Each structure stands twice: as C-alpha cells, then as structure tokens.
Coordinates of C-alpha atoms in Angstrom, one line a residue:
Chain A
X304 CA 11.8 36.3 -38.7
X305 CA 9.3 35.4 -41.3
X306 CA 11.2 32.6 -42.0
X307 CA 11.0 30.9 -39.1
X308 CA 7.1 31.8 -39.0
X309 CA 6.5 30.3 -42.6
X310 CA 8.1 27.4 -41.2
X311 CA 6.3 26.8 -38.5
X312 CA 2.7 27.8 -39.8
X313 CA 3.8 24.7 -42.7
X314 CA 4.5 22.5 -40.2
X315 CA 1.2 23.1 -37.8
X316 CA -0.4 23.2 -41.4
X317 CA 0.7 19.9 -42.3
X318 CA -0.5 18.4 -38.6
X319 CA -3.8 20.0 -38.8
X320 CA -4.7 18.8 -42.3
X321 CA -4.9 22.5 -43.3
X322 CA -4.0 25.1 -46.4
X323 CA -1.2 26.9 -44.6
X324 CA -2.6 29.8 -46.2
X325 CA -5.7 29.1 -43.4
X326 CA -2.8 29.2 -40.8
X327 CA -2.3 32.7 -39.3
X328 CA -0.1 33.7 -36.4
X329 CA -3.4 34.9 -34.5
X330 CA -4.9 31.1 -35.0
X331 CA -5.1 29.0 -31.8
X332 CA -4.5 25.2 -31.6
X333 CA -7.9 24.7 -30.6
X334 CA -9.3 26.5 -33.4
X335 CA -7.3 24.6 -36.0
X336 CA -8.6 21.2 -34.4
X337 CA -5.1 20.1 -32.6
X338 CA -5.2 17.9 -29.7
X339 CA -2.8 17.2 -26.9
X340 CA -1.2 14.5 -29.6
X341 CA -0.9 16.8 -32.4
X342 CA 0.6 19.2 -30.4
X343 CA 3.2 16.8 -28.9
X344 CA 3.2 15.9 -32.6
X345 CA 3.8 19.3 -34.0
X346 CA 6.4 20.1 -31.0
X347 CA 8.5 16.9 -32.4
X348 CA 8.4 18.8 -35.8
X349 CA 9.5 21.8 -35.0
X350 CA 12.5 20.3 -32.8
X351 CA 13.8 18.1 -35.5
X352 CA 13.0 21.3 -38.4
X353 CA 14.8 23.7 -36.1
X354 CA 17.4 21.6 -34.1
X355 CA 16.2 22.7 -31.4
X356 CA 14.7 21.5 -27.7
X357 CA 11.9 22.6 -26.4
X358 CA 11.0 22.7 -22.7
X359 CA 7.3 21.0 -23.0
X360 CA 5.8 18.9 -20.7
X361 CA 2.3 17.7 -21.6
X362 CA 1.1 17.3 -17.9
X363 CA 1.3 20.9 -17.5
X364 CA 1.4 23.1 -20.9
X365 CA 1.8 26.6 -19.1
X366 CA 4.6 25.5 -16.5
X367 CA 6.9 25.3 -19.5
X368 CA 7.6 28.7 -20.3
X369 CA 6.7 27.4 -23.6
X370 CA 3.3 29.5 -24.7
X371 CA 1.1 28.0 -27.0
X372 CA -1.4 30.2 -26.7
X373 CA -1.6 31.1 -30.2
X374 CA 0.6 30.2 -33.3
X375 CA 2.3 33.8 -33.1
X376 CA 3.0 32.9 -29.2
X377 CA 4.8 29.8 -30.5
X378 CA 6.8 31.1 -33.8
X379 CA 8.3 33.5 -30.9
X380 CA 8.8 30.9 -28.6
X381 CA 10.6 28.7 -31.3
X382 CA 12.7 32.2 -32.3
X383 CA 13.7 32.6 -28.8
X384 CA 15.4 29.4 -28.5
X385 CA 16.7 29.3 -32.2
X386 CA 18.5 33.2 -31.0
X387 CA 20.2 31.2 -27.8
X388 CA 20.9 28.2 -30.1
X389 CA 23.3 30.4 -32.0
X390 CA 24.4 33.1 -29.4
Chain B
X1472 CA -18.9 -21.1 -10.2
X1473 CA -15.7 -22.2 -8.0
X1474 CA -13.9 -19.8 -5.7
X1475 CA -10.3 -18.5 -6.5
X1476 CA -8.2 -17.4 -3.4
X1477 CA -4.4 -16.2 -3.3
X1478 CA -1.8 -18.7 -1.4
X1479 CA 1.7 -17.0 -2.4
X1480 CA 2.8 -13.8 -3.3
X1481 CA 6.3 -13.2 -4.8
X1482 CA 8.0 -10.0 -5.9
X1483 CA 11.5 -7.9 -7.0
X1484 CA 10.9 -4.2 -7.9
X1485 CA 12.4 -0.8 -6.9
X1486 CA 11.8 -0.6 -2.8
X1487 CA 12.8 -4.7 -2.4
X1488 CA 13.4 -8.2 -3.7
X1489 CA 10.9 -9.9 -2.2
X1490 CA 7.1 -9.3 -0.4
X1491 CA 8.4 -8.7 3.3
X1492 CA 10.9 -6.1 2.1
X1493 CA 7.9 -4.5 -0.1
X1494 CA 5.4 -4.4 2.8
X1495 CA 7.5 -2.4 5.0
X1496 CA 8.2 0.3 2.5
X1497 CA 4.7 0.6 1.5
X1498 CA 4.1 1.3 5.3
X1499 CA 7.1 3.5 5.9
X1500 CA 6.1 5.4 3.0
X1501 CA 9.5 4.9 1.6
X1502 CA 10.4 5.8 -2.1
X1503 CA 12.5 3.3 -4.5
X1504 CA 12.8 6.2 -7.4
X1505 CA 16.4 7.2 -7.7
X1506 CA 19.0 8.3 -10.3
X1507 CA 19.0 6.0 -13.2
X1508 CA 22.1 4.0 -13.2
X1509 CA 22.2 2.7 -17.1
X1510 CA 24.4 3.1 -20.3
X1511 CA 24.3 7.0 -22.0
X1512 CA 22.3 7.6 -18.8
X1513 CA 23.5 11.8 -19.9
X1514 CA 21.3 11.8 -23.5
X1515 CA 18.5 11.0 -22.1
X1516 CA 15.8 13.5 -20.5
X1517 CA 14.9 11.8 -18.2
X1518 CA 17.5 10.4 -15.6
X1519 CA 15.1 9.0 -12.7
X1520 CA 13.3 5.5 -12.2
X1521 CA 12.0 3.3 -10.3
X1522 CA 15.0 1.2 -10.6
X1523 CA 15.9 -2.4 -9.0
X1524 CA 19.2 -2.0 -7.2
X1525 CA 21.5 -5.0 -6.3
X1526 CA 20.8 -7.1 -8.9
X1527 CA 23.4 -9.5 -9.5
X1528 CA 21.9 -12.2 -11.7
X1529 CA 24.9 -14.2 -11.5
X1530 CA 24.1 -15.2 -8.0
X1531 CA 20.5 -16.1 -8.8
X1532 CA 21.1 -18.2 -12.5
X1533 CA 23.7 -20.1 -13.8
X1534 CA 25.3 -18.8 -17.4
X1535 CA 23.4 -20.7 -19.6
X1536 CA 20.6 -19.6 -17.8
X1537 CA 21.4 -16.2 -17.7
X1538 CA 22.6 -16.7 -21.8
X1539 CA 18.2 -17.0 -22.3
X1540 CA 16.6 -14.9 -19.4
X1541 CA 16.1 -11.6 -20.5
X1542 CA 15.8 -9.4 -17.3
X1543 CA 12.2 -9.3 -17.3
X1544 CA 12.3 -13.6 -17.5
X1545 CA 15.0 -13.0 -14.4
X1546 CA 12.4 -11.1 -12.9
X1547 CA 9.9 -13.4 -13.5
X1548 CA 11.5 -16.3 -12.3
X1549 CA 12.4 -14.8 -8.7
X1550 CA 8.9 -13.3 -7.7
X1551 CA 7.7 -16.6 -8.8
X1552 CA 10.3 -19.1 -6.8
X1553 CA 9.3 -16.7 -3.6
X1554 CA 5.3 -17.3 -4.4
X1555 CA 5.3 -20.9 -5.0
X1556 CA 7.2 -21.5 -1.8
X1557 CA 5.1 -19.3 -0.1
X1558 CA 1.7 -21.8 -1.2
X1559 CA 4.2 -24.9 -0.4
X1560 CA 2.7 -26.6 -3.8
X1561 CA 4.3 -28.8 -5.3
X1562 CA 3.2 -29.1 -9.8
X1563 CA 5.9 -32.4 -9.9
X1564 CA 2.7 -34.8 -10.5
X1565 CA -1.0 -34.6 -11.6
X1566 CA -1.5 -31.1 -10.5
X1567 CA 1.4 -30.1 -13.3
X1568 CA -1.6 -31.0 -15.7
X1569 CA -3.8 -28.6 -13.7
X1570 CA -2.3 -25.8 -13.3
X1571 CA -0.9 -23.6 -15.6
X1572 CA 0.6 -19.5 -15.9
X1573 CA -0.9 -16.1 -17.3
X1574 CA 1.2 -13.6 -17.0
X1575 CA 1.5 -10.1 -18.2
X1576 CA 4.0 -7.5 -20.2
X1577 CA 4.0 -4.5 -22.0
X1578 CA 7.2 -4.9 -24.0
X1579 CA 8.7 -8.2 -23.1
X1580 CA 12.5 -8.1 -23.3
X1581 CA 13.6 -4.4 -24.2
X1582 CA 16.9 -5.0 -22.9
X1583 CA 17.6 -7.8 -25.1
X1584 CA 16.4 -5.6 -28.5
X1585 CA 18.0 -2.7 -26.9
X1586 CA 21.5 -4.5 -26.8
X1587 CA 21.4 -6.5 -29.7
X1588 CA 20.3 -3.4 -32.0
X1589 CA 23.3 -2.0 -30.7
X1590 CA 25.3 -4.5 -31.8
X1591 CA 24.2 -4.3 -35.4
X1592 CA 23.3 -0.9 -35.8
X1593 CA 25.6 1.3 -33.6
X1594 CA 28.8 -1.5 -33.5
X1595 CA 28.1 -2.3 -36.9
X1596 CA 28.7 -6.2 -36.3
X1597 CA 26.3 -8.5 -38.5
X1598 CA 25.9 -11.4 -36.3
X1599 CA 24.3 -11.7 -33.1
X1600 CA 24.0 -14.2 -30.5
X1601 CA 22.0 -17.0 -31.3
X1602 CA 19.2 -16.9 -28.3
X1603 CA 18.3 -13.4 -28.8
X1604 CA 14.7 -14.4 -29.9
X1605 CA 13.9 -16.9 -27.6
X1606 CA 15.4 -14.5 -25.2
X1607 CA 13.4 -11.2 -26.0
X1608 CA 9.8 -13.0 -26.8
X1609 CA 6.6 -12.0 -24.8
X1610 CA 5.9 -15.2 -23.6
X1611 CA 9.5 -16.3 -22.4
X1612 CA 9.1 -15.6 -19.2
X1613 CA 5.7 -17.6 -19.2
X1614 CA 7.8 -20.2 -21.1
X1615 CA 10.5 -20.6 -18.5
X1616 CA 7.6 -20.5 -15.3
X1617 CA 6.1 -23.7 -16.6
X1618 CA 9.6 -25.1 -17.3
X1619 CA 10.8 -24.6 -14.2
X1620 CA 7.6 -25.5 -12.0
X1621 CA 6.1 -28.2 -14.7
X1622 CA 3.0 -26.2 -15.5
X1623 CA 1.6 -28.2 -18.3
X1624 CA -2.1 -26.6 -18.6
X1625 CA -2.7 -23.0 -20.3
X1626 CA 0.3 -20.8 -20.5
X1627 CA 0.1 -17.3 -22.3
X1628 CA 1.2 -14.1 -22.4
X1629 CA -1.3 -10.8 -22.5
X1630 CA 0.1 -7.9 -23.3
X1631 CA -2.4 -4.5 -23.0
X1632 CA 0.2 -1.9 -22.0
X1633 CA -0.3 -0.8 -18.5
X1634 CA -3.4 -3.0 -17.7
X1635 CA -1.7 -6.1 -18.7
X1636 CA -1.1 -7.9 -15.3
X1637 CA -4.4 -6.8 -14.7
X1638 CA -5.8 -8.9 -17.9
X1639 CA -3.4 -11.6 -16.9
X1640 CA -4.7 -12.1 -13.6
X1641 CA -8.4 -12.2 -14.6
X1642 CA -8.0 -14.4 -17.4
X1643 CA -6.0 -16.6 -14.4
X1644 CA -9.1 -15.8 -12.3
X1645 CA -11.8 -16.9 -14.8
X1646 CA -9.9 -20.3 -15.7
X1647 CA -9.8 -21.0 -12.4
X1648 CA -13.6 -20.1 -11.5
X1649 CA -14.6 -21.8 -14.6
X1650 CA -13.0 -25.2 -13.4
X1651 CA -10.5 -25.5 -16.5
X1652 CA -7.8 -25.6 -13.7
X1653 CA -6.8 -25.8 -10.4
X1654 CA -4.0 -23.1 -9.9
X1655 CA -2.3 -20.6 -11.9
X1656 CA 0.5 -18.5 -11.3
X1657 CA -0.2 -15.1 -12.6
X1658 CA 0.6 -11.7 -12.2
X1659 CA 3.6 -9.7 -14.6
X1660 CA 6.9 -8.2 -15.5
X1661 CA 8.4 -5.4 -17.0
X1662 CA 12.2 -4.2 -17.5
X1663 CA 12.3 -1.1 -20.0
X1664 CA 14.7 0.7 -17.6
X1665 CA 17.4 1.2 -21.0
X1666 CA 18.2 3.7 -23.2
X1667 CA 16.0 2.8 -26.0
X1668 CA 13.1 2.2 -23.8
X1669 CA 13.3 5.4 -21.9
X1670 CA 13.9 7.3 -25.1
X1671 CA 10.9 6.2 -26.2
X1672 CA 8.5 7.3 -23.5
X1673 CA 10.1 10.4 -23.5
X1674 CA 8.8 11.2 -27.0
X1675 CA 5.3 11.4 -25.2
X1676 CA 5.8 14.4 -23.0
X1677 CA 4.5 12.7 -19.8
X1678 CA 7.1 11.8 -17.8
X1679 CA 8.4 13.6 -14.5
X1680 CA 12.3 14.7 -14.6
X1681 CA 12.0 14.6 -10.5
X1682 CA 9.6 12.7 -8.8
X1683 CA 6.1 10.7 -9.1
X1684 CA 3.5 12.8 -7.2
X1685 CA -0.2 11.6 -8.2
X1686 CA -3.6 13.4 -7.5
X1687 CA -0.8 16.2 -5.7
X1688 CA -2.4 19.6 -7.8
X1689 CA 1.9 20.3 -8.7
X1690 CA 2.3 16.3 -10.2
X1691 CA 4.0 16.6 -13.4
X1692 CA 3.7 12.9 -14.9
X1693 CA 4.9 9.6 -14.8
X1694 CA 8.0 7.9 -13.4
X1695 CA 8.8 4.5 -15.2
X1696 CA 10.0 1.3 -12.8
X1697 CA 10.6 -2.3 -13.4
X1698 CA 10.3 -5.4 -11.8
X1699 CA 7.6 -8.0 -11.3
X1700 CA 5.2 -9.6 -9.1
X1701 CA 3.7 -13.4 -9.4
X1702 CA 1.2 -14.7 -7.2
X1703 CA -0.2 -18.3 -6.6
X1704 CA -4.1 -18.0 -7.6
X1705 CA -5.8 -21.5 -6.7
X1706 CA -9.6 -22.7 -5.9
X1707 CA -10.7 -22.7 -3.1
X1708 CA -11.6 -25.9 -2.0
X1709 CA -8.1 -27.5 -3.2
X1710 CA -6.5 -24.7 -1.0
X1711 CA -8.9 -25.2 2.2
X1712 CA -8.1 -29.3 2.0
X1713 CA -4.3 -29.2 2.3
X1714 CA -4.8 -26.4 5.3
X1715 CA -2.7 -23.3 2.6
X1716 CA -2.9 -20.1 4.6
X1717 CA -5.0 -18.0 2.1
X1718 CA -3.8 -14.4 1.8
X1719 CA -7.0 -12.7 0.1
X1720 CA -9.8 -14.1 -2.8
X1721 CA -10.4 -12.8 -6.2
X1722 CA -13.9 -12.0 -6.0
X1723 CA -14.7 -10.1 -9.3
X1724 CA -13.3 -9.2 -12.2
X1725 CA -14.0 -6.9 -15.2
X1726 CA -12.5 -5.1 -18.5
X1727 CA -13.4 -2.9 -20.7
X1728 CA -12.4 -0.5 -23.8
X1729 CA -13.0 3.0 -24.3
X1730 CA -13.0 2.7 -28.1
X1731 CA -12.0 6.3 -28.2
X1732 CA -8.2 7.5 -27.8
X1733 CA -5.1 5.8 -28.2
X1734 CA -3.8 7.5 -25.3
X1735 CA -6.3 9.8 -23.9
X1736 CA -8.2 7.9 -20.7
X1737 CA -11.8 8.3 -20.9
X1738 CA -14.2 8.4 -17.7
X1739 CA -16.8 6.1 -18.9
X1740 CA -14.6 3.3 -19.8
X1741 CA -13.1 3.3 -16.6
X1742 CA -16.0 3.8 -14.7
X1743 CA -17.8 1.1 -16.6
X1744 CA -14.7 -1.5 -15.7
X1745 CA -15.2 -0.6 -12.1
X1746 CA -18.8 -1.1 -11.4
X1747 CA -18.5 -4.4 -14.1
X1748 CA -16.0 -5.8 -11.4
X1749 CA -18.3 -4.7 -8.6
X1750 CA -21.0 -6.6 -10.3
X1751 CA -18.9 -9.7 -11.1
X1752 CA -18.1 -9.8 -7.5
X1753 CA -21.7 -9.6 -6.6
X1754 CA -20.6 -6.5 -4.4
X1755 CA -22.2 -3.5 -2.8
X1756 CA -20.4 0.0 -3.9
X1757 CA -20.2 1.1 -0.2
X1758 CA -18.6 -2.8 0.8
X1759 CA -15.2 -1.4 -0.5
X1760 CA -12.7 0.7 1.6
X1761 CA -10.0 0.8 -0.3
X1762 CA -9.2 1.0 -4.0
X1763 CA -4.8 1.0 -5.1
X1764 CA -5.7 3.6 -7.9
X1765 CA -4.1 3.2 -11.4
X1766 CA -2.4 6.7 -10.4
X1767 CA 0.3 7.4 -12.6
X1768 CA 0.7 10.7 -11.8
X1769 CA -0.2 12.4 -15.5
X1770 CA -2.4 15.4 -15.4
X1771 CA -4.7 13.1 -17.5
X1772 CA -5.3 10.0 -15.4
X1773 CA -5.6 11.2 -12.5
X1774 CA -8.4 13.5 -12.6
X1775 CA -10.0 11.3 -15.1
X1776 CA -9.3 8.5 -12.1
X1777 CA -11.2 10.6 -9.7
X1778 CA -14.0 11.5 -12.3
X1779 CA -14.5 7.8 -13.0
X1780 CA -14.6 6.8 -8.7
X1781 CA -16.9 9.5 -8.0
X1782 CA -19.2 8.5 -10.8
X1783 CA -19.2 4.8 -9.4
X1784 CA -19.5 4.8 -5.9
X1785 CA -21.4 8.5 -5.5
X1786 CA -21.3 9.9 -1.7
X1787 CA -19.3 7.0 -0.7
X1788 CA -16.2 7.8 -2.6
X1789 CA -15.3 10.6 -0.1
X1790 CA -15.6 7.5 2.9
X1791 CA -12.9 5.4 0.8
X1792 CA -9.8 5.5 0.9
X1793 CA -7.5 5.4 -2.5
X1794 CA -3.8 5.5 -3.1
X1795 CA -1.1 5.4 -6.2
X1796 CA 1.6 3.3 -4.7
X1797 CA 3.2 4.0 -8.1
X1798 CA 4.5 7.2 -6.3
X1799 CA 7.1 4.6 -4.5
X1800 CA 7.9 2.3 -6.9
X1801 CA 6.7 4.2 -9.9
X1802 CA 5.2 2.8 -13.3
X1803 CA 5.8 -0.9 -14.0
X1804 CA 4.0 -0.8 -16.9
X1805 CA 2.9 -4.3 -18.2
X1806 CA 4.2 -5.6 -14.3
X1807 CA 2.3 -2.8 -12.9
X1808 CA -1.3 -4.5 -11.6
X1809 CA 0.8 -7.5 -10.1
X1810 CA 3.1 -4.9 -8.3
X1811 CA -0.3 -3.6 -6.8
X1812 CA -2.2 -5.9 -6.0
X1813 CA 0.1 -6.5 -3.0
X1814 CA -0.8 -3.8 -1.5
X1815 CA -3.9 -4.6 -1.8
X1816 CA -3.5 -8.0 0.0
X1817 CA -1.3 -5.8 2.5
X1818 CA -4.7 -3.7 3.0
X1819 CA -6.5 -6.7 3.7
X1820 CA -4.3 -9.0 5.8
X1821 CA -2.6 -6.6 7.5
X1822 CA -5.2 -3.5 7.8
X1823 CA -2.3 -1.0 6.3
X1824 CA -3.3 1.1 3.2
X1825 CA -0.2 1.9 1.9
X1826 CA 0.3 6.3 0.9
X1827 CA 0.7 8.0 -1.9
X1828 CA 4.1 10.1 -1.5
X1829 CA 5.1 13.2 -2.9
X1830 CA 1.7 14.4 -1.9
X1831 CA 1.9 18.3 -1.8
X1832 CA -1.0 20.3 -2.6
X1833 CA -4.6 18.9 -2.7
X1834 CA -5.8 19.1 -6.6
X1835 CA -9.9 20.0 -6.3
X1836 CA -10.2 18.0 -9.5
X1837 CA -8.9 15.1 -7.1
X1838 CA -10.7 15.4 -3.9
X1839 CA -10.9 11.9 -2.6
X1840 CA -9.1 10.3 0.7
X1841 CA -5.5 9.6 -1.6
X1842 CA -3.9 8.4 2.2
X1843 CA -1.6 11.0 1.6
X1844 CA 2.0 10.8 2.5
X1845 CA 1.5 8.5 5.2
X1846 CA 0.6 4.6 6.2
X1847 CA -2.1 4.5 7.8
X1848 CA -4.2 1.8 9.9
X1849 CA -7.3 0.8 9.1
X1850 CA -9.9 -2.3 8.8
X1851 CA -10.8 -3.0 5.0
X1852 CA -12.8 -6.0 4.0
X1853 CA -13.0 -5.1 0.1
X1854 CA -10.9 -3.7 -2.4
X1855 CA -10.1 -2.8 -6.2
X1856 CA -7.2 -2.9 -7.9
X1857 CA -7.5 -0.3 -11.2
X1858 CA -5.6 -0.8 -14.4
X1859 CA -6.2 1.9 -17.2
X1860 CA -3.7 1.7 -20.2
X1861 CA -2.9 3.3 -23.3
X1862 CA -5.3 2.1 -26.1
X1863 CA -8.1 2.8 -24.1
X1864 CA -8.0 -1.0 -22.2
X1865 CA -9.3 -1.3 -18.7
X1866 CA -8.8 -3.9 -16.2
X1867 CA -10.2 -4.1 -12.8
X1868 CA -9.7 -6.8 -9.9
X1869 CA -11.8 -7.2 -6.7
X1870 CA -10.0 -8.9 -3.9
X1871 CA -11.5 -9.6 -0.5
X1872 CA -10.9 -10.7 3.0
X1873 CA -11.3 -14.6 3.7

C-alpha cells in the first residue's frame, strides 16, 4: 500500500517541481500549485507508471468517480484500479 | 477602404456535401456525429465524430489526382468547385492575376503522416511513396486551389489551431479591403478523423465519448469533425457590375492573443477580439442579433464564451441570440470558422439561426439565448462569427446583410 503511495507522491512531486518529502497524502492539488494541465499531466504519469486507465474527463473532474480531492484521495483511487487490474 | 461581400459558398462536412444539404440540417436540427468508421476504430477512447459519410474520392478525382490530394486537399477542392460556380467567375484571364486563396488548417494532411508512419514504423517497410510531402504539406490544398482555378495573386496557408479559417478569412478580407486584390477564395479544411489524430486529442481529457452538448450544464467536451468550407470573398463594386447575387459582406474583422495559457481560454482576450471586430465594422453592440459561438462544448470555453459576450454587449446579450452549431457537425478544427460562417450567411439570407442540439439542462454560468434544440425564425441584420483556439489566438468575423 505504501508503495503505491510513494509512487504516486514521486510522481505529483516531480509535476509540481517539489521535494517529495513536501508531498503528503493530506496535500491538495491546489495547494501544491497544479493546474488543470498538470493534473492531466500527472494522470498520464500515473497511467503509464501503473498500467493502468483511469476514468478522467477534464470537463468534469467529479463525474469521474476518480477523486482528486486530496493526494490520499488519489493514491486510493489509483489502488482501487491497480486491485481490479489484477483480480 | 473598399467593400468585401460573399458571392459563393461551397462545403462537404459531417451533415452534407454541399451548402443546400447543410442548410437544411442546420434548420432541422439534425446531427452528423455518428460511430467512427476508421482503422483500430476499438483502441481508441473515443469512437464518435463528426464524420463525412459517402465519400468516394474515386468519383470526384482521377488516380493521379487522388495519388497527391490528401483528404483535406479533396475536401478542399469540392467546397471550392461548388463556391466558384456559385459566384459564376471565371480566373482564366486578367482576374487570375487578381485574385488569389487564404485558406486555413490546423494539421494539414494527418491522414497522409498517419499512413505513411504506418508504413515505416508499424509495417517496417523503408520506402514510401514518393508524393507523400507534397501530399501532406499545409499549403497543398491552397496549392492545388490556384492550380485548378488559375489564382496567380497571394496564396497562403494560416494555421492557428481552431481559429485558423477564422485568420484565413480576415487576412482574405483585409487584402481585399486594402485593394491588393479583387477576390479571394478563403475559408478551411481539416481531416484528422484517423487513428493517430484522434489518439492524440484524446491525451487532453476533453473530448465527449457520446455526444457534443455546448452551454447544456451536463456537456462533457468536444466532439472532433472534418470537412471544409470555401467561400468566394470579392469587392464590392466588381461584384455589383457583373449583377453576382451577394450572399452577406464582411464588415469587420479582428484578432487577438491572450498571451496567457496554451490551452486555457481567457475572457479578456476573447472579449477584446469581439468588440475589436465590432469596432472594425464600425458597429453598434446592440446592431447584432446573432453570434455562431466558438462553442465546443468543454467545461472551459463555454462559460468563458458566455463571460466574454456578457462583458461586450452588457444588457443586450440576453436580447441576442447565440448558437454552437459545432453540436451537429462537431469540431472542425482548422476548417471550423469556414464551416460556420454558413450559418451565419444562413442567419442572414434566410432569417434561420441554426440550434444548438443536445441541449439538456440550462448551465447558469451560460445564461444567454443558445437557440436551444431548435431552428428558429427570426430577422438578423448583423452577426459574429467567434473563433477561440488553443494558444490563446482569437479570431472574430462580422458579417452583414446587403
């Protein structure tokens, strides 16, 4: 489980320029300066690092049953679909 | 300053191949998005476009032709053949050395790099065919208009993403006005309906996996389409003496860049393009009733759209009336201004302001008069054409009643 947190703290990290020690799973996008393009950015990332797909459509960011509320939201978003990828 | 009026108007995109067939699905309201029929249609994400059926090529070109035409050329080349002998002008002698073609594209000829990296990359061949450059360039299909109707003035390509027919017909507009020449054909094309050029828009996040509903509150992004529209732009006088029914004037035009987000629209810079083409045009805010939105249906434009028309035209931007016919033909990208401004000229020759479909729920961040769902009747003198594209580049026409 940490794993796939570490991960994805590195790679919001990387897209907001940051230490990924400053990353925490209570940080918000917002709050680490990530726009609509770095998230679409950092959702890319994540697909490719994880082999995985994720439901996001930028035109409507809560529709997708994809929070990304909060870094924690998304690390158990991300472990959701990695569990059905290998169920 | 010399007047520029319309005298043809030629087209091929998702609800017809030419202007008449366009018309009457812009007034029945009728959609031309459908199931994508292309190659590896079931890896992609997105499996719906504005899509132009029936295309046989082989009926319109010969083989050698066909051998250098990209689709968007082919395209090109039809709208074109229906506007000129729409304006019944004839470039064969001095005129040919007056007139000359603007036209606009995003992308140019995807197919052709679509296919051809195929061939190298996925078939592993090392040689392709030798016309594949002349074939996929930007200009081509501006090259092969003044080939086939002997435009020997200025002939050029612009190319600013969505707003580039928009560009291309006010650059058309200004030569004209300026004196350089006497008639232009202008307007655009776009064909990225292919694997690679779907793929690539789907990297964005933006597009719609069922339909195109802009300003509707439950839209959820863009639908692409392809296709092209050409129209005959030529001064005034020169049309008036040889008695050429005029189908609208290009009053104003006016562009402008955000010089803020690559892909982000900004209010300002759109608002700023729409009162410059007011200005240009020498027009009153409250002269226009109707304004064919840029409207792609993104959470984004639209309300930024709406944000930019209220700014402009204050209380009188609840009295006009705006639509995103993108909803029946969807995006056209480069093509997508040219694709447009018909119904614009169908606003103000025929007094129909073609919907927006897929209209659903009213969005309060988009409360203007979006016609929605349904034709409807009514009396325009003056309109706008919007154009907002990535990189922050506006482009906005003013058209009016002759």
């Amino acid at each position: 489980m940490d794993a796939v947190q570490d991960r994805v703290i590195r790679i919001i990290a990387e897209q907001a320029l940051l230490d990924p020690a400053d990353v925490t799973p209570q940080s918000t996008l917002e709050e680490l300066g990530i726009d609509s393009l770095g998230l679409v950015e950092s959702i890319f990332a994540i697909e490719e690092a994880f082999d995985i797909s994720i439901p996001f459509n930028a035109n409507d960011p809560s529709a997708s049953n994809f929070d990304i509320s909060s870094v924690g939201s998304i690390t158990a978003a991300i472990e959701d679909l990695v569990a059905q990828k290998t169920a | 300053m010399k007047r520029v009026v319309i005298t043809g108007a030629g087209t091929i995109n998702a609800l017809a191949h030419d202007v008449k067939g366009t018309f009457e699905a812009f007034r029945e309201g009728r959609s031309g998005i459908t199931d994508l029929v292309i190659r590896d249609r079931d890896r992609l994400g997105i499996q719906i476009g504005g899509q132009v059926h029936d295309w046989d090529p082989e009926t319109r070109f010969n083989r050698q032709q066909i051998a250098l035409y990209d689709k968007f050329t082919q395209f090109t080349l039809l709208a074109a053949r229906e506007a000129v002998a729409q304006s019944g002008l004839n470039f064969d002698g001095r005129l040919g050395y007056e007139a000359g073609v603007v036209l606009g594209t995003a992308a140019g000829g995807v197919n052709t790099w679509d296919e051809n990296y195929r061939t190298v990359y996925e078939e592993g061949k090392n040689r392709v065919h030798p016309f594949v450059v002349p074939k996929l360039m930007n200009n081509a299909a501006a090259s092969h208009l003044s080939v086939e109707f002997n435009l020997k003035g200025p002939a050029f390509t612009v190319a600013t993403a969505c707003a580039s027919s928009n560009h291309a017909m006010g650059q058309a507009f200004h030569m004209i006005r300026s004196g350089m020449t006497q008639v232009m054909l202008t307007g655009g094309s776009e064909s990225m309906l292919c694997f690679g050029g779907i793929k690539a828009w789907e990297g964005l996040r933006v597009m719609s996996r069922d339909a195109c509903r802009p300003f509707s509150l439950n839209r959820n992004g863009m639908v692409q389409g392809e296709g092209a529209a050409v129209f005959v732009f030529e001064e005034y006088e020169h049309a008036r003496q040889r008695g050429a029914e005029i189908l609208a004037e290009v009053s104003g035009f006016a562009m402008t860049s955000d010089a803020s987000d690559i892909v982000m629209p900004n209010k300002q810079g759109a608002a700023r393009a729409i009162s410059g083409a007011l200005r240009d045009a020498r027009l009153n805010g409250e002269e226009v009733g109707y304004i064919n939105a840029h409207g792609t249906g993104t959470a984004a434009n639209d309300k930024t759209e709406c944000a930019a028309v209220a700014d402009v035209f204050g209380h009188h931007a609840d009295s006009l009336m705006i639509s995103s016919t993108k909803s029946m033909h969807g995006h056209l990208i480069g093509g997508t201004g040219a694709v447009e401004l018909l119904a614009c000229i169908m606003a103000l020759r025929d007094g129909v302001i073609a919907p927006t479909i897929g209209y659903e729920e009213p969005d309060p961040e988009c409360a203007l008069d979006v016609v929605p769902n349904t034709a409807r009747d009514a009396k325009v003198d003056v309109v706008l054409s919007n154009a907002f594209a990535f990189g922050g580049l506006n482009a906005v026409l003013a058209l009016r009643k002759v």
